[in-house]
Each structure stands twice: as structure tokens, then as C-alpha cells.
Coordinates of C-alpha atoms and ligand atoms in Angstrom, one line a residue:
M573 CA -42.4 -15.6 -30.4
E574 CA -43.1 -19.0 -31.9
L575 CA -41.2 -22.0 -30.4
H576 CA -39.5 -23.0 -33.6
R577 CA -38.1 -19.5 -34.1
A578 CA -36.7 -19.5 -30.6
L579 CA -35.0 -22.8 -31.3
T580 CA -33.5 -21.7 -34.6
D581 CA -32.3 -18.4 -33.1
A582 CA -30.5 -20.4 -30.4
G583 CA -28.9 -22.8 -32.9
L584 CA -31.1 -25.7 -31.6
T585 CA -33.0 -28.3 -33.5
T586 CA -35.3 -30.2 -31.2
F587 CA -37.9 -29.5 -28.5
R588 CA -39.4 -32.2 -26.4
L589 CA -42.2 -31.6 -23.8
S590 CA -43.1 -34.7 -21.8
S591 CA -46.1 -34.8 -19.5
D592 CA -47.5 -37.1 -16.9
F593 CA -51.3 -36.9 -17.1
R594 CA -51.7 -38.3 -13.6
T595 CA -49.7 -35.4 -11.9
G596 CA -49.8 -32.7 -14.6
R597 CA -46.0 -32.5 -14.3
T598 CA -44.2 -31.6 -17.5
E599 CA -40.5 -31.8 -18.4
L600 CA -38.8 -29.9 -21.1
L601 CA -35.7 -30.8 -23.1
L602 CA -34.1 -28.7 -25.9
E603 CA -31.3 -30.1 -28.1
R604 CA -29.0 -29.4 -31.0
R605 CA -28.9 -32.7 -32.9
W606 CA -27.6 -31.6 -36.3
A607 CA -26.0 -28.6 -38.0
P608 CA -28.5 -26.4 -39.9
D609 CA -27.0 -27.5 -43.2
L610 CA -27.0 -31.3 -42.5
D611 CA -28.1 -33.2 -45.7
F612 CA -30.7 -35.7 -44.7
A613 CA -30.7 -37.3 -48.2
G614 CA -28.1 -39.6 -46.7
Y615 CA -30.4 -40.8 -43.9
G616 CA -30.5 -44.6 -43.9
R617 CA -27.3 -45.0 -45.9
A618 CA -24.7 -42.5 -44.5
F619 CA -26.2 -42.6 -41.0
A620 CA -28.9 -44.5 -39.1
V621 CA -31.8 -43.2 -37.0
D622 CA -29.7 -42.8 -33.8
Q623 CA -26.5 -41.7 -35.5
V624 CA -27.4 -38.2 -36.9
P625 CA -24.0 -36.5 -37.4
C626 CA -23.6 -33.4 -35.3
V627 CA -20.4 -31.4 -34.7
E628 CA -21.4 -29.6 -31.5
P629 CA -24.4 -31.5 -29.9
R630 CA -26.1 -29.7 -27.0
A631 CA -28.8 -30.7 -24.5
L632 CA -30.6 -28.3 -22.2
G633 CA -32.5 -29.7 -19.2
D634 CA -35.8 -28.4 -17.9
A635 CA -34.7 -25.3 -16.0
E636 CA -32.2 -24.1 -18.6
A637 CA -34.6 -24.8 -21.5
R638 CA -37.4 -22.8 -19.8
A639 CA -35.0 -19.9 -19.1
L640 CA -33.9 -19.9 -22.8
L641 CA -37.4 -19.8 -24.1
A642 CA -38.5 -17.1 -21.6
T643 CA -35.6 -14.9 -22.6
A644 CA -36.4 -15.4 -26.3
G645 CA -40.0 -14.3 -25.7
A646 CA -41.4 -17.8 -26.3
G647 CA -42.7 -18.2 -22.7
P648 CA -46.4 -17.6 -23.7
A649 CA -46.2 -20.1 -26.5
L650 CA -44.8 -22.7 -24.1
A651 CA -47.4 -21.9 -21.5
T652 CA -50.2 -22.3 -24.1
L653 CA -48.8 -25.6 -25.3
E654 CA -48.4 -27.0 -21.7
D655 CA -52.0 -26.1 -20.9
L656 CA -53.3 -27.9 -24.0
V657 CA -51.1 -30.9 -23.2
R658 CA -52.3 -31.2 -19.7
R659 CA -56.0 -30.6 -20.5
G660 CA -55.9 -33.2 -23.3
R661 CA -53.9 -35.7 -21.2
H662 CA -51.1 -36.0 -23.9
E663 CA -47.9 -37.7 -23.2
M664 CA -45.4 -35.8 -25.3
V665 CA -44.9 -33.2 -28.0
V666 CA -41.6 -33.2 -30.1
L667 CA -40.7 -30.5 -32.5
H668 CA -37.8 -31.0 -35.0
V669 CA -36.7 -27.9 -36.9
H670 CA -34.4 -28.0 -39.9
A671 CA -33.6 -24.4 -40.6
G672 CA -31.7 -25.1 -43.8
L673 CA -34.6 -27.0 -45.4
G674 CA -37.2 -24.6 -44.1
M675 CA -39.0 -27.5 -42.6
R676 CA -40.4 -28.3 -39.1
A677 CA -42.2 -31.4 -37.9
A678 CA -44.3 -31.6 -34.8
L679 CA -45.0 -35.1 -33.4
A680 CA -47.9 -35.1 -30.9
V681 CA -47.9 -38.3 -28.9
H682 CA -51.1 -38.7 -27.1
S683 CA -50.8 -42.2 -25.6
T684 CA -48.4 -45.1 -25.9
V685 CA -50.3 -47.3 -23.4
L686 CA -51.7 -49.7 -25.9
G687 CA -48.4 -49.9 -27.9
R688 CA -46.0 -50.7 -25.1
N689 CA -44.4 -54.1 -25.4
N690 CA -46.1 -54.8 -28.7
G691 CA -42.8 -56.3 -30.0
R692 CA -42.4 -53.8 -32.9
H693 CA -40.3 -50.7 -33.6
A694 CA -43.6 -48.7 -34.0
L695 CA -45.2 -48.1 -30.6
R696 CA -47.9 -45.9 -32.0
A697 CA -49.7 -45.1 -35.2
G698 CA -51.0 -41.9 -36.8
G699 CA -50.7 -40.1 -40.1
F700 CA -48.5 -37.3 -41.3
R701 CA -50.1 -34.1 -42.6
R702 CA -48.7 -31.0 -44.3
H703 CA -49.4 -27.4 -43.3
E704 CA -48.1 -24.3 -45.1
P705 CA -45.1 -22.7 -43.5
A706 CA -47.0 -19.4 -43.0
E707 CA -49.7 -20.9 -40.8
P708 CA -49.4 -19.9 -37.1
E709 CA -47.4 -22.5 -35.2
G710 CA -50.0 -22.5 -32.4
D711 CA -52.8 -23.5 -34.8
V712 CA -50.8 -26.3 -36.3
L713 CA -49.9 -27.7 -32.9
V714 CA -53.6 -27.7 -31.9
D715 CA -54.3 -29.7 -35.1
A716 CA -51.5 -32.1 -34.3
L717 CA -52.6 -32.6 -30.6
N718 CA -56.3 -33.1 -31.5
L719 CA -55.4 -35.6 -34.3
G720 CA -53.0 -37.4 -32.0
R721 CA -55.7 -37.7 -29.3
A722 CA -58.2 -39.0 -31.9
M723 CA -55.6 -41.6 -33.0
S724 CA -55.3 -43.1 -29.5
Y725 CA -59.1 -43.6 -29.5
K726 CA -59.2 -44.7 -33.1
N727 CA -56.4 -47.3 -32.7
A728 CA -58.1 -48.6 -29.6
A729 CA -61.5 -48.7 -31.3
A730 CA -59.9 -50.5 -34.3
Q731 CA -58.4 -53.1 -31.9
I732 CA -54.8 -52.7 -33.1
P733 CA -51.9 -52.8 -30.6
Y734 CA -50.6 -49.2 -31.0
G735 CA -50.8 -46.0 -29.1
G736 CA -51.9 -42.8 -30.9
C737 CA -50.0 -39.9 -32.3
K738 CA -49.9 -37.5 -35.3
M739 CA -47.2 -35.6 -37.1
T740 CA -47.7 -32.3 -38.7
V741 CA -45.1 -30.9 -41.1
Q742 CA -44.8 -27.2 -41.9
A743 CA -43.2 -27.0 -45.3
G744 CA -44.0 -26.0 -48.9
P745 CA -45.1 -28.8 -51.2
I746 CA -42.4 -31.6 -51.2
A747 CA -41.4 -32.9 -54.6
L748 CA -41.1 -36.7 -55.0
T749 CA -37.5 -36.3 -56.0
D750 CA -36.6 -34.0 -53.1
D751 CA -34.4 -36.5 -51.1
A752 CA -33.2 -33.9 -48.7
R753 CA -36.7 -33.2 -47.4
L754 CA -38.0 -36.7 -47.8
G755 CA -35.0 -38.0 -45.9
F756 CA -35.6 -35.5 -43.1
L757 CA -39.3 -36.5 -42.9
A758 CA -38.4 -40.2 -42.9
W759 CA -35.9 -39.6 -40.0
C760 CA -38.6 -37.7 -38.0
I761 CA -40.9 -40.6 -38.5
D762 CA -38.4 -43.3 -37.5
A763 CA -37.1 -41.3 -34.6
G764 CA -40.8 -41.0 -33.3
H765 CA -41.3 -44.8 -33.2
F766 CA -44.6 -44.7 -35.1
M767 CA -46.0 -46.2 -38.2
T768 CA -47.8 -43.8 -40.4
G769 CA -49.4 -43.0 -43.7
P770 CA -50.1 -39.9 -45.8
D771 CA -52.8 -37.5 -44.6
M772 CA -53.8 -34.3 -46.2
G773 CA -51.0 -32.5 -48.0
F774 CA -49.2 -35.7 -48.8
T775 CA -50.1 -38.4 -51.3
P776 CA -49.8 -42.2 -51.7
E777 CA -46.9 -41.4 -54.1
H778 CA -45.0 -39.7 -51.2
A779 CA -45.5 -42.9 -49.2
D780 CA -44.1 -44.9 -52.1
A781 CA -41.0 -42.6 -52.4
L782 CA -40.4 -42.7 -48.6
R783 CA -40.7 -46.5 -48.5
A784 CA -38.6 -47.1 -51.5
R785 CA -35.7 -44.9 -50.4
F786 CA -35.9 -44.3 -46.6
T787 CA -38.3 -46.1 -44.3
R788 CA -40.6 -49.1 -44.0
H789 CA -42.6 -47.4 -41.3
V790 CA -44.7 -45.5 -43.9
L791 CA -47.7 -47.4 -45.3
G792 CA -50.6 -46.6 -47.6
G793 CA -48.6 -46.0 -50.7
S794 CA -50.1 -46.6 -54.2
K795 CA -47.6 -49.4 -54.6
G796 CA -48.2 -51.0 -51.2
A797 CA -49.8 -54.4 -51.0
L798 CA -53.1 -52.9 -50.0
G799 CA -52.9 -49.6 -52.0
P800 CA -54.0 -46.2 -50.7
T801 CA -56.1 -46.2 -47.6
G802 CA -58.8 -43.9 -48.9
V803 CA -60.7 -46.8 -50.5
P804 CA -61.0 -49.1 -47.5
T805 CA -61.7 -46.0 -45.3
A806 CA -64.6 -45.2 -47.5
L807 CA -65.9 -48.7 -47.3
G808 CA -65.6 -48.8 -43.5
C809 CA -67.5 -45.5 -43.2
S810 CA -70.2 -46.7 -45.6
L811 CA -70.7 -49.9 -43.5
A812 CA -71.2 -47.7 -40.4
I813 CA -73.5 -45.3 -42.2
A814 CA -75.7 -48.2 -43.6
E815 CA -76.0 -49.7 -40.1
A816 CA -76.8 -46.3 -38.5
A817 CA -79.4 -45.5 -41.1
R818 CA -81.2 -48.8 -40.6
L819 CA -81.4 -48.1 -36.8
H820 CA -82.1 -44.4 -37.1
W821 CA -84.5 -44.3 -40.1
G822 CA -85.7 -47.9 -40.3
G823 CA -87.3 -49.2 -43.5
A824 CA -85.2 -48.7 -46.6
G825 CA -82.4 -47.1 -44.8
L826 CA -80.4 -44.9 -47.2
A827 CA -82.5 -45.5 -50.3
G828 CA -84.2 -42.4 -51.6
R829 CA -82.6 -40.0 -49.1
R830 CA -80.2 -37.1 -49.7
A831 CA -76.5 -37.1 -48.7
A832 CA -74.3 -34.0 -48.5
V833 CA -70.6 -34.8 -49.0
Q834 CA -68.0 -32.2 -48.0
G835 CA -64.7 -32.9 -49.8
L836 CA -64.3 -35.3 -52.7
G837 CA -60.7 -36.5 -52.1
A838 CA -59.2 -39.9 -51.4
V839 CA -62.1 -40.9 -49.1
G840 CA -64.9 -38.5 -50.1
L841 CA -65.2 -39.6 -53.7
P842 CA -65.3 -43.4 -53.1
L843 CA -67.7 -42.8 -50.1
A844 CA -70.0 -40.8 -52.4
K845 CA -70.0 -43.7 -54.8
H846 CA -71.1 -46.1 -52.0
L847 CA -73.9 -43.7 -51.0
R848 CA -75.0 -43.3 -54.6
D849 CA -75.0 -47.1 -55.0
A850 CA -77.1 -47.4 -51.9
G851 CA -79.7 -45.3 -53.6
M852 CA -79.0 -41.9 -52.1
R853 CA -79.2 -38.5 -54.0
L854 CA -76.0 -36.5 -53.7
V855 CA -75.1 -32.9 -53.1
V856 CA -71.4 -32.2 -52.9
A857 CA -68.8 -29.5 -52.4
D858 CA -65.1 -29.2 -52.8
L859 CA -62.7 -26.3 -52.9
D860 CA -60.9 -27.8 -55.9
A861 CA -62.6 -27.4 -59.2
G862 CA -60.7 -30.4 -60.7
R863 CA -62.0 -32.7 -58.0
L864 CA -65.5 -31.5 -58.7
E865 CA -65.2 -32.1 -62.3
R866 CA -63.9 -35.6 -61.7
A867 CA -66.7 -36.3 -59.3
R868 CA -69.3 -35.1 -61.8
A869 CA -67.7 -37.5 -64.4
E870 CA -67.6 -40.5 -62.0
L871 CA -70.8 -40.0 -59.9
G872 CA -73.2 -39.0 -62.6
A873 CA -76.0 -36.7 -61.5
V874 CA -75.0 -34.7 -58.5
D875 CA -75.9 -31.3 -57.2
V876 CA -73.0 -29.0 -56.4
V877 CA -73.0 -26.2 -53.8
A878 CA -70.4 -23.7 -52.7
P879 CA -68.0 -25.0 -50.0
E880 CA -69.5 -22.5 -47.5
E881 CA -73.0 -23.8 -48.0
I882 CA -72.5 -27.6 -47.7
L883 CA -72.7 -27.8 -43.9
S884 CA -76.1 -26.2 -43.7
V885 CA -77.6 -27.6 -46.9
E886 CA -80.9 -29.5 -46.4
C887 CA -80.2 -33.2 -46.4
D888 CA -80.7 -36.5 -44.5
L889 CA -77.0 -37.3 -44.0
L890 CA -74.1 -34.9 -43.8
S891 CA -70.8 -36.6 -44.6
P892 CA -67.8 -34.5 -43.7
C893 CA -64.8 -35.7 -45.7
A894 CA -62.5 -32.7 -45.6
L895 CA -61.0 -30.9 -42.7
G896 CA -61.8 -31.4 -39.0
G897 CA -63.0 -28.9 -36.4
I898 CA -66.0 -28.0 -38.5
L899 CA -68.7 -28.5 -35.9
D900 CA -68.9 -25.9 -33.1
E901 CA -72.0 -24.8 -31.3
A902 CA -73.0 -22.3 -34.0
A903 CA -72.4 -24.8 -36.9
I904 CA -74.4 -27.4 -35.1
D905 CA -77.3 -25.0 -34.7
R906 CA -77.2 -24.3 -38.5
L907 CA -77.3 -28.0 -39.5
R908 CA -80.3 -29.2 -41.5
C909 CA -79.6 -32.9 -41.5
S910 CA -80.6 -35.8 -39.2
M911 CA -77.3 -37.8 -39.3
V912 CA -73.6 -36.7 -39.4
Y913 CA -71.2 -39.5 -40.4
G914 CA -68.1 -39.0 -42.5
S915 CA -64.4 -39.8 -42.7
A916 CA -63.0 -36.4 -41.5
N917 CA -60.9 -36.7 -38.4
N918 CA -62.0 -34.6 -35.4
Q919 CA -65.3 -33.3 -36.8
L920 CA -66.2 -31.7 -33.5
R921 CA -64.3 -28.5 -32.7
A922 CA -62.8 -29.6 -29.3
V923 CA -59.5 -29.8 -27.6
T924 CA -60.6 -32.1 -24.8
V925 CA -62.9 -35.1 -24.4
E926 CA -65.2 -33.1 -22.2
E927 CA -65.7 -30.5 -24.9
E928 CA -66.4 -33.3 -27.4
I929 CA -69.1 -34.7 -25.1
R930 CA -70.7 -31.2 -24.7
L931 CA -70.9 -30.8 -28.5
A932 CA -72.2 -34.4 -29.0
R933 CA -75.0 -33.7 -26.5
R934 CA -75.9 -30.6 -28.4
L935 CA -76.2 -32.7 -31.6
A936 CA -78.3 -35.2 -29.8
A937 CA -80.6 -32.5 -28.4
R938 CA -81.2 -31.4 -32.0
G939 CA -82.2 -35.0 -32.9
I940 CA -79.1 -35.5 -35.0
L941 CA -77.4 -38.9 -34.9
Y942 CA -73.7 -38.7 -34.5
Q943 CA -71.0 -41.1 -33.3
P944 CA -67.3 -40.2 -33.0
D945 CA -65.4 -40.3 -36.3
W946 CA -62.7 -42.5 -34.8
T947 CA -65.2 -45.3 -34.3
H948 CA -65.7 -45.8 -38.0
N949 CA -63.0 -44.0 -40.1
T950 CA -60.7 -46.8 -38.9
A951 CA -60.0 -48.7 -42.1
G952 CA -56.8 -46.7 -42.8
V953 CA -55.2 -47.8 -39.6
I954 CA -56.6 -51.4 -39.9
A955 CA -55.1 -51.7 -43.4
G956 CA -52.0 -49.9 -42.2
A957 CA -51.5 -52.4 -39.3
E958 CA -52.0 -55.3 -41.7
E959 CA -49.4 -53.9 -44.1
Y960 CA -47.0 -53.0 -41.3
A961 CA -47.2 -56.5 -39.8
H962 CA -47.0 -58.4 -43.1
Q963 CA -45.4 -55.9 -45.5
E964 CA -45.6 -57.3 -49.1
D965 CA -47.7 -60.3 -47.9
A966 CA -50.5 -58.1 -46.5
R967 CA -53.9 -59.5 -47.4
L968 CA -57.2 -57.7 -48.0
D969 CA -59.1 -60.9 -46.9
R970 CA -57.8 -60.4 -43.4
V971 CA -58.7 -56.7 -43.4
L972 CA -62.3 -57.0 -44.6
P973 CA -63.7 -59.1 -41.7
H974 CA -61.8 -56.8 -39.3
L975 CA -63.5 -53.8 -40.9
E976 CA -66.9 -55.4 -40.7
R977 CA -66.4 -56.2 -37.0
V978 CA -65.3 -52.7 -36.1
C979 CA -67.3 -50.5 -38.4
R980 CA -70.5 -52.4 -39.0
D981 CA -71.0 -54.5 -35.9
G982 CA -69.3 -51.9 -33.6
T983 CA -71.7 -49.3 -34.9
R984 CA -74.7 -51.5 -34.3
A985 CA -73.6 -52.4 -30.7
L986 CA -72.8 -48.8 -29.9
L987 CA -76.1 -47.4 -31.2
E988 CA -78.2 -50.1 -29.6
E989 CA -76.5 -49.3 -26.2
A990 CA -77.1 -45.6 -26.7
R991 CA -80.8 -46.3 -27.4
R992 CA -81.1 -48.5 -24.3
T993 CA -79.3 -46.2 -21.9
G994 CA -80.4 -42.8 -23.3
R995 CA -76.8 -41.7 -23.5
T996 CA -74.9 -40.3 -26.5
P997 CA -72.8 -42.7 -28.5
T998 CA -69.9 -40.3 -27.9
E999 CA -70.0 -40.7 -24.1
L1000 CA -70.4 -44.5 -24.4
A1001 CA -67.5 -45.0 -26.9
T1002 CA -65.3 -42.6 -25.0
E1003 CA -65.8 -44.2 -21.7
R1004 CA -65.0 -47.6 -23.1
I1005 CA -61.7 -46.4 -24.6
D1006 CA -60.8 -44.3 -21.5
A1007 CA -61.0 -47.4 -19.4
L1008 CA -58.3 -48.9 -21.7
L1009 CA -56.1 -45.8 -21.9
Y1010 CA -56.3 -44.5 -18.3
A1011 CA -57.8 -46.9 -15.8
S1012 CA -55.3 -49.7 -16.4
T1013 CA -52.2 -47.4 -16.5
R1014 CA -49.7 -48.3 -13.8
P1015 CA -47.4 -45.6 -12.5
Ligands
LIG300 P1 -57.9 -35.5 -49.5 O1 -56.9 -34.4 -49.3 O2 -57.6 -36.5 -50.5 O3 -59.3 -34.8 -49.8 C1 -59.8 -33.8 -49.1 C2 -60.7 -33.0 -50.1 O4 -61.4 -32.0 -49.3 C3 -59.9 -32.3 -51.1 O5 -60.5 -32.5 -52.4 C4 -60.1 -30.8 -50.8 O6 -60.1 -29.9 -51.9 C5 -61.4 -30.8 -50.1 N1 -61.7 -29.7 -49.1 C6 -60.8 -29.1 -48.2 N2 -61.4 -28.2 -47.6 C7 -62.7 -28.1 -48.0 C8 -63.8 -27.3 -47.7 N3 -63.8 -26.4 -46.7 N4 -65.0 -27.6 -48.3 C9 -65.1 -28.5 -49.3 N5 -64.0 -29.3 -49.6 C10 -62.9 -29.1 -49.0 O7 -58.1 -36.1 -48.0 P2 -58.6 -37.5 -47.6 O8 -57.5 -38.5 -47.5 O9 -59.8 -37.8 -48.5 O10 -59.1 -37.3 -46.2 C11 -60.4 -36.6 -45.9 C12 -60.6 -36.6 -44.4 O11 -60.7 -37.9 -43.9 C13 -59.5 -35.9 -43.6 O12 -60.0 -35.3 -42.4 C14 -58.6 -37.1 -43.2 O13 -57.9 -36.8 -42.0 C15 -59.7 -38.1 -42.9 N6 -59.2 -39.5 -43.0 C16 -58.6 -40.0 -44.1 C17 -58.2 -41.3 -44.2 C18 -57.5 -41.9 -45.4 O14 -57.2 -43.1 -45.4 N7 -57.2 -41.1 -46.4 C19 -58.3 -42.2 -43.1 C20 -59.1 -41.7 -41.9 C21 -59.5 -40.3 -41.9

């Protein structure tokens, strides 16, 4: 039995699991915060974030909540989630279910340490991503948790004062005019105290609609001061790739070499342009024929391979710019490249830092240069933080030096240290962030 179904069957709307990573102790709270037919189109006008109308509110504390889930047959789903939360050292998972809208949102809060006392409504930052309603809840929660954890590391690496989180939304495609669903999504965002932008399954136009009608905590819209975040993200990745190539290959760096780009979306296409402009030959793949056609038109001469072939195609640089979780042991053994750098979040298939390090060592043992995606796909959050702080007065000339410092200079420093110490960039970068997230945490 999935958690959201147990909630709905009991007439409840909200599940919150909090965890203390120092003790492994977890606390569960279940609530009924609205009636199944509540119209969230009125969010922000008819009611504020902490005034959701509810005729018969309910709250079940830890023991009662566990008993309810066990009776409903959702005990195993809860146990699996608690195990993941403890192993990944996550702070909190919140599920909001709106049965009437057929929508459920999962906010995975990994760490708030760096966002505490930052003087803003948003304590943490991370995107919102859509999954189809039919996908198993457990798989979607793993995606949310892994992305939330990566956001803690990414925000710390990007040197912005926010903790890390991610929201997954299970719903069919949401029309830009669908105020009931957009209002519910906006409420979930505001209630989670995070600033966010559209990830896969949502578009910059969704961000525009949410900002115009519901919440200023959504950034990265096409009408925002800095525009969609895909373009700066591609620039940040290209700066890191150029620096890594100089150190790894020496000489002409990228020129004359072959790059394989997986995914030609908001980041993949502009990144492919940067690589082409740096003199690389391109081989690309995308599931979407329309995206391939556009890429052919905008990139000129490119080789195209089937999506299932791109990860093992012979190339110098593999640039994952689609889904995460693509590199497990078997996939690493099949790689025929000498560098892996791309925008995709969570390229390694891991649910803990320890698993990431094991996979990073396997890449290094094969002579493949890799550093965590969150060290260089940071431009989205850097631009987002600028837009959040300055709204319509956000300025690209403040973002660019920040990007150069983090993506280009940070890559150089990390790879030089890796070379000096004989350790993987993943271990070094992770240790640095762990010291910020965990060592300084007071009880
Ligand atoms: P997008 O949705 O615009 O593009 C993704 C593209 O990948 C689509 O064209 C899709 O058809 C393709 N794709 C999906 N599965 C594929 C497969 N198996 N093989 C080949 N192509 C496949 O997404 P976007 O925004 O470009 O993001 C790409 C990655 O970068 C994601 O992992 C995202 O989380 C990450 N990212 C994006 C940022 C942004 O600012 N947009 C910032 C930081 C990370």
C-alpha cells in the first residue's frame, strides 16, 4: 500500500516524517488540512499560506499515525522511506495529497543548516519536477530524496545561503490556465519555505504563471529578470568542462575531440552549442524527435544515435543532460569516454554519499575524469538566488563572476587538489561540504 493512498483512504491530506541524523530518531505527523474538494485557485487571495480553510482539521501524533499506516497496510512503505531518510541523513519528507485534483507533492528536505537565519522566507532551495501519476510512489520518493540531497551540496558549493530540498509532483501535465492545480502547487511551495524553479516536466512558462498569479518564491521563468536557467547552467557547465579538459588532456583541450550529449533540452542544447563552438565534434541523442530536429537545425553537422546507445558511444567527453541515476557499476564498465561532465543532477545511481564515492572510485579506476554534477551545474541556483534576492532588479553582471568563481575556478582548484592528493574529486568535494553541513551542526 502506497502512503498517499493510505492518507486519502483515511480522509487525510498531509504526511510529515522528520528525522534527526545524529540519533536516527524519526517523528511522524499525519494531518487533515483541507477538504478533498478545496479549490486552491483562491490561494493567495481567499486565504494565505497558513490559513487553508478546513472544516474538520485533524492531527495524528507519532504513535497514532504509525498505527493508522500499519492498519492500512502502508507499514512497509513507511519503513522503506525511514531507512532511506536515515541512510541519506535527510531532515524531513512532507507529502501533500489533494485527492480532488489527483495531485500529490513530495517535498524532500535534506538540510536546512545553511539556510537557518538567512533572513528570508525561503530557508532552502531546489527545483520542482513532475512525475506521471502512474509511477510507483517509492521510485518518485527516491528521486526526490536524491535530488534534495544533491541540492544541499549544490547550494553549499554555489556559496548561496540556502539549505537543500526538492519537490516532486505526481500529476498529469498541468495547463498554464489551470489555476486550481497551479494554486495547489504554489501553496505546497510556499508552505515548504523554499525558493524554486522548474525542473523536468515543468517549463519556464509554468514559472511565469505561478509568479504572476500565486507566489514570488518561483524563479527561472521566461519573463523573469534573468530568463530561464538552462542557458546560464549550460554556460557554467561549459566553463567547468573547458577547465577540466585543459588539465586532463592538456594542449588544445576540447578542440578536435568528440562529445556525446545525452538530452537536448533547456541545458543540453545550449551546452552542445558551447562544445561545438570550442571545436568539438558532436554525437547526440534525445527521446524527443522534435528536439533532435531542432538540434540538427541549430547545431549543424551532428551525428545522432539512439537513446540506448549514447552512454556507450565512443567519445572523449560524455555529457549527460537528461535524467539522473544513469551511472551504476554496469553502465560505468560500458563507458567508452575519458571524461563525464554534464548538467544532469545525480548522474551516479546512489542513495547515499558512500555509494557515490564507491562509483566515483570505479570511474577513476577506469581513468575517466568525473567530478560531482553539483559542483558545476550550479548556475540555475546562482541565478535563482540573484533573482530571489533582487527580483526585477536581478543582474546578470553579478551572476557571471559568481559562475566563473564556482564553475571554472572551483573546478581548477578541485582537480589540482585531486591530482596532488591522489584522491577522487568526489571525495574531496564531498568532504568539504560535509564539514559545512554536519560538523558545525549544534544540537
Ligand atoms: P529538459 O526537460 O529541458 O531536457 C531534457 C531532455 O532530455 C529532453 O529533451 C528529453 O527528451 C531528453 N531525454 C530524457 N530522457 C532521455 C534519454 N533516456 N535519452 C536521451 N534523451 C533523453 O531538462 P533540462 O532543464 O535541460 O535539464 C536536464 C538535466 O539537467 C536534468 O537532470 C536537470 O535536473 C538538470 N539541471 C537543469 C537545470 C536547469 O536550469 N534547467 C539546472 C541544473 C541541473
